[in-house]
Coordinates of C-alpha atoms in Angstrom, one line a residue:
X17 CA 90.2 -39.4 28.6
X18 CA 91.2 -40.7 25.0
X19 CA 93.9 -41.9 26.5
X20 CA 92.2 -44.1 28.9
X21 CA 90.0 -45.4 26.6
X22 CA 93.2 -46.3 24.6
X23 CA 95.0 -48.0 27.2
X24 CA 91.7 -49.9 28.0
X25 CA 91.0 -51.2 24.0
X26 CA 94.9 -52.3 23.8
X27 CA 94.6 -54.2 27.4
X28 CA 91.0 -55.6 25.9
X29 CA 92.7 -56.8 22.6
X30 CA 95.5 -58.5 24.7
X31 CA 92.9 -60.3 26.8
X32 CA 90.4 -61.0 22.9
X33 CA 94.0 -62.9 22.1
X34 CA 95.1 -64.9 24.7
X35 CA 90.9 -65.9 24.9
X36 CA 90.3 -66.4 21.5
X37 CA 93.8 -66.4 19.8
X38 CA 92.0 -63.6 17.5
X39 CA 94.2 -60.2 17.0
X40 CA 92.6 -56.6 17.1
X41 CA 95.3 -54.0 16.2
X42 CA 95.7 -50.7 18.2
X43 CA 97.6 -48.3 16.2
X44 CA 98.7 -44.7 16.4
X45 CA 96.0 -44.1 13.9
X46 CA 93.0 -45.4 15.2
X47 CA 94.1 -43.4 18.3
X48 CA 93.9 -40.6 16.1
X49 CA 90.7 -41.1 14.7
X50 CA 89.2 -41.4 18.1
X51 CA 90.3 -38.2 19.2
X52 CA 88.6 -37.0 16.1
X53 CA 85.4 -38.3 16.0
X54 CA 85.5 -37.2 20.4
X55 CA 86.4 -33.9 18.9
X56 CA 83.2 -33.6 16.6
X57 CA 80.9 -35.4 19.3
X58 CA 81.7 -32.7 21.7
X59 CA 81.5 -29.9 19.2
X60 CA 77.9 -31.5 18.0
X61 CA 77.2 -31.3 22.2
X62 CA 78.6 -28.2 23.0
X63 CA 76.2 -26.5 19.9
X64 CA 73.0 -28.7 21.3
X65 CA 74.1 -27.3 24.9
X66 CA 74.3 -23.8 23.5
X67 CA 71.3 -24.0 21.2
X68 CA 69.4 -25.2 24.2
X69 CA 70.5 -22.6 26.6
X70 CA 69.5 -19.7 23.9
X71 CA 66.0 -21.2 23.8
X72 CA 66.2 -21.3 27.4
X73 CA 67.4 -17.0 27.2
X74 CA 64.8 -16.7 24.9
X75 CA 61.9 -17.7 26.7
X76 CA 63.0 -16.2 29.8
X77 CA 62.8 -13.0 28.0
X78 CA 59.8 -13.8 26.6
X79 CA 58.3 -14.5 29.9
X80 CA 59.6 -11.2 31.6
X81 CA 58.1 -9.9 28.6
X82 CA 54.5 -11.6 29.3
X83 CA 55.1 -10.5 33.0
X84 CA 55.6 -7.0 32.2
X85 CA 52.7 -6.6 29.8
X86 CA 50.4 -9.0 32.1
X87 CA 51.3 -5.9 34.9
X88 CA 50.5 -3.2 32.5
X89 CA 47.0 -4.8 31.7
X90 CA 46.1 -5.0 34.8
X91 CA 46.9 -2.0 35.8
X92 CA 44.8 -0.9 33.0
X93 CA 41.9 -3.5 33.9
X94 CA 42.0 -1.8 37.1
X95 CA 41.8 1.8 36.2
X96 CA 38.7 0.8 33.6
X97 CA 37.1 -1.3 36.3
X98 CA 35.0 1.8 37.3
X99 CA 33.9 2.7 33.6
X100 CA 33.2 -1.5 33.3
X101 CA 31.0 -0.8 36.5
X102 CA 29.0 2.3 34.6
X103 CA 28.5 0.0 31.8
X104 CA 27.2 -2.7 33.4
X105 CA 24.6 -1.0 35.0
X106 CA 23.6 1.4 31.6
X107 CA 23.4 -1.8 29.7
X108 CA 21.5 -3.1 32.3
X109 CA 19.1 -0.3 32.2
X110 CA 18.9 -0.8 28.4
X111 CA 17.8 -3.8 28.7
X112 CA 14.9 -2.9 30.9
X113 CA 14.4 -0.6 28.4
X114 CA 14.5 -3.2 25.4
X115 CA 12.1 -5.8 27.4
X116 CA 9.6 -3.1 28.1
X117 CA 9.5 -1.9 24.0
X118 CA 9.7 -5.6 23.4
X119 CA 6.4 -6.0 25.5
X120 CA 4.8 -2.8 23.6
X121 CA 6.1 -4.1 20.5
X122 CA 4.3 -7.2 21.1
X123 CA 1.0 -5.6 21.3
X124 CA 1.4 -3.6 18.3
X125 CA 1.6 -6.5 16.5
X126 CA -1.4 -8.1 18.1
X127 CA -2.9 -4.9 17.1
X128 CA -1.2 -5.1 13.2
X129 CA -2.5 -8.8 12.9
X130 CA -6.1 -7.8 13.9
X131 CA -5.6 -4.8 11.6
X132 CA -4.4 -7.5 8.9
X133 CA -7.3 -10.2 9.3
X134 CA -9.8 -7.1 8.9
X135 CA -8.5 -6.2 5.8
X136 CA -8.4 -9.3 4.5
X137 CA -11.9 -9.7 5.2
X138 CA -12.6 -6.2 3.8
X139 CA -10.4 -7.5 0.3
X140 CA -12.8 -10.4 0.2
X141 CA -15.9 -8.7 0.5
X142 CA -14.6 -6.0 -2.4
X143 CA -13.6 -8.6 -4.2
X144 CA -17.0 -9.9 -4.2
X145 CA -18.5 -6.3 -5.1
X146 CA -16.0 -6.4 -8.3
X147 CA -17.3 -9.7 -9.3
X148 CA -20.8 -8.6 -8.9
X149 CA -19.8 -5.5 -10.6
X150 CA -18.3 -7.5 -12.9
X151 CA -21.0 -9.7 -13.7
X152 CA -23.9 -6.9 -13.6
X153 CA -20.6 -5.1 -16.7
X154 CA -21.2 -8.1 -18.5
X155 CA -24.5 -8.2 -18.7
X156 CA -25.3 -4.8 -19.1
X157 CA -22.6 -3.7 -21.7
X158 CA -25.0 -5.2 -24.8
X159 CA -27.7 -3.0 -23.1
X160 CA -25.0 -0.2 -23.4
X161 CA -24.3 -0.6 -26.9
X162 CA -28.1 -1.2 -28.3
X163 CA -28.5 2.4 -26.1
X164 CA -25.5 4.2 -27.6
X165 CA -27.0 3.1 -31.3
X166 CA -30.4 4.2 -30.6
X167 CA -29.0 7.4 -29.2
X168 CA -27.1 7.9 -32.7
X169 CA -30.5 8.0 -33.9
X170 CA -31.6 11.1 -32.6
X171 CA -32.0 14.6 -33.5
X172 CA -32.3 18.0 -32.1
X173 CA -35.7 17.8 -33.5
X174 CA -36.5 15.1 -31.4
X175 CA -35.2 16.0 -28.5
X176 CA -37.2 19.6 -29.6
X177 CA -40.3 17.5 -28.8
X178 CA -39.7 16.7 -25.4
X179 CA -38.6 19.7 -24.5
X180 CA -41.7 21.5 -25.5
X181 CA -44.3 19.4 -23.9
X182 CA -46.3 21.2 -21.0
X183 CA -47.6 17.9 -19.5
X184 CA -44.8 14.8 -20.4
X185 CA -46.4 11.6 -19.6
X186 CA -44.6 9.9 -16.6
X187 CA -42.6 7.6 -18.1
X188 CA -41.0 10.4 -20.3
X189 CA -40.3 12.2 -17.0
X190 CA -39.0 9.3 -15.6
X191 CA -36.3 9.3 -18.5
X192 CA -35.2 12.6 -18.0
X193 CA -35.0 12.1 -14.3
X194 CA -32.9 9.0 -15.1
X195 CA -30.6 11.5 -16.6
X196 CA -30.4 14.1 -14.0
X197 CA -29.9 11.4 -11.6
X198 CA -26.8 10.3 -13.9
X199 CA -25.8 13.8 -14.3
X200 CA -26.0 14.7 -10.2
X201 CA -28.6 17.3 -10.9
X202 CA -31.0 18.3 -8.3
X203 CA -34.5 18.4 -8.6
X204 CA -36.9 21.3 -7.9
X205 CA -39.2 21.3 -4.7
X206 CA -42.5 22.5 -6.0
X207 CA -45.5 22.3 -4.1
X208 CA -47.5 18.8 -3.6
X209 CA -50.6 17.8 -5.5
X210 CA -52.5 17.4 -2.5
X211 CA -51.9 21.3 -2.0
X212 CA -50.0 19.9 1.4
X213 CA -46.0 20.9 1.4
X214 CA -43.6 20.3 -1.1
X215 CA -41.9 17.2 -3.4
X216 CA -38.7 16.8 -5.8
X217 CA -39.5 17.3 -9.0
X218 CA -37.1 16.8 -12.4
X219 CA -38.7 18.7 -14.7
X220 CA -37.8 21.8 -14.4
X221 CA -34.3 20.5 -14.4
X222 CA -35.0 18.6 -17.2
X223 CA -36.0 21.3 -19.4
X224 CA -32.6 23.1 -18.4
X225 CA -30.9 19.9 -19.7
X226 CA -32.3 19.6 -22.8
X227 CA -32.2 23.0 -23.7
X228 CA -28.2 22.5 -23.5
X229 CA -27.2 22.4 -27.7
X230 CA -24.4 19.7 -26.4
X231 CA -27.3 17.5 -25.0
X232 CA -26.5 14.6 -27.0
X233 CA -23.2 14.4 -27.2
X234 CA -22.9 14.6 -23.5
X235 CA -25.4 11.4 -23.3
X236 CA -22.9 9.8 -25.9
X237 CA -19.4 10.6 -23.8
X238 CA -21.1 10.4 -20.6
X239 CA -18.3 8.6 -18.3
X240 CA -20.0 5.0 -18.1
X241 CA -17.0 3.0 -16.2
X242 CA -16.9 5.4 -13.4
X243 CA -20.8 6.1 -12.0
X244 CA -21.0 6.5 -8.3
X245 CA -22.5 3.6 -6.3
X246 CA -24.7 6.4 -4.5
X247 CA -26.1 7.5 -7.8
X248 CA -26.5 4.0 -9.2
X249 CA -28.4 3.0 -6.0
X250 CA -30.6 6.4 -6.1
X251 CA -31.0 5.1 -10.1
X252 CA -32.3 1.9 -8.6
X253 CA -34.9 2.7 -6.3
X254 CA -36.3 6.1 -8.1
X255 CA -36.0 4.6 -11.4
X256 CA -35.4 1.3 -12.3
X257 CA -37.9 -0.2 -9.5
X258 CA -40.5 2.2 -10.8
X259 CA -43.0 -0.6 -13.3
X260 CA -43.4 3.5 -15.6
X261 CA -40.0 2.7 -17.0
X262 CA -40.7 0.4 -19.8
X263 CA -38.9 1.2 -22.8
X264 CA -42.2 -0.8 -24.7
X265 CA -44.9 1.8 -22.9
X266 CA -42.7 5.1 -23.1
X267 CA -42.3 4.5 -26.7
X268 CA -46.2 5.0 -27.2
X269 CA -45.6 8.2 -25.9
X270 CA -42.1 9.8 -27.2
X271 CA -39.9 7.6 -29.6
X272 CA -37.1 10.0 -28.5
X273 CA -37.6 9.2 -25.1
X274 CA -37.7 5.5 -26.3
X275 CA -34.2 6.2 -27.7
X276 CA -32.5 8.0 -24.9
X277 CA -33.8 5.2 -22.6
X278 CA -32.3 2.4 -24.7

């Protein structure tokens, strides 16, 4: 072949002269250095061939490869196929399951939002007890503390007086049943002035109370913050409603039941 293409450039530099009158020299060497450079372009083709044809190998093996492990997952995906089948249908029965305690989920919460609008009604109307509470504190406390100072200003002696008298008026009675009420004492049932059953009656009690040599300083620590609504409506209605109970009258009759009414 580098032979022929020899031949062929000397016969084409014959013909480049006799049309042109132009020489082109064919030596030995440039023979030579054709036969070279055709030596390293078939080398450079022969390693492009063989590089291609390992790629080729290569993936060929890597395709057997694929093929054999495609074979063993299928037989796999066929042996689980009755396990998938067993799944499918528990996690379909779940799901039944899920819906239905979704649905009974959903009415619990119907049933926590009802509970949840109640108590926030029930919040609001203690909150509006507080501030009642709150405002009945605020007015009452100067009360509280004109009481606790005329309290200071008693003695057993005093208190010896009341105790002694056979036939209390009724707004001294009154006091002392103020304090039994405070105290949760009962009162006696002695028999009715109109000679017909019986009614309540604090004085007995009352005596009991004041014969007690830590009288006082029980009215002085009594827990104030933290009366009973039931006593303090009982207070109301048996007490406070009654026109008797005004400090201004009782203190023409006892100045120590003045004092322990303040």
């Amino acid at each position: 072949m580098c032979q022929m293409f020899h031949v062929s450039t000397q016969e084409l530099s014959n013909e480049f002269y006799v049309r042109l009158k132009r020489k082109n020299y064919v030596t030995s060497t440039s023979y030579l250095e054709m036969i070279n450079t055709f030596k390293t372009l078939l080398a450079k083709k022969r390693d492009a061939i063989l590089k291609g044809k390992k790629r080729y190998v290569v993936a060929l093996e890597k395709l057997e490869l694929a093929g054999a492990e495609v074979l063993v997952m299928q037989e796999n995906l066929n042996k689980l196929q009755p396990q998938l089948t067993i799944l499918s249908a528990t996690v379909e029965e779940k799901m039944k399951v899920v819906l239905e305690q979704s649905a009974k989920a959903s009415e619990i919460e119907q049933v926590i939002m009802k509970d949840e609008k109640i108590a926030g009604e029930q919040a609001r109307d203690a909150q509006v007890i507080k501030d009642e509470c709150d405002a009945n504190l605020s007015e009452a406390m100067p009360i509280l503390n004109t009481a606790l100072a005329a309290l200071n200003t008693l003695t057993p002696a005093d208190i010896n007086v009341i105790k002694t008298m056979k036939n209390p008026p009724k707004g001294v009675k009154l006091v002392m049943e103020a304090i039994c009420i405070f105290k949760d004492i009962r009162p006696e049932k002695v028999p009715a002035p109109s000679g017909v059953g019986t009614v309540e009656d604090y004085w007995g009690p009352s005596k009991k109370v004041l014969s007690d040599t830590k009288f006082l300083e029980s009215l002085l620590t009594f827990d104030k913050d933290n009366i009973a609504q039931k006593i303090m409506d009982k207070l109301k209605y048996q007490i406070l409603d009654d026109a008797s109970f005004d400090p201004d009258q009782i203190k023409t009759t006892s100045t120590a039941a003045e004092g322990i009414v303040e």
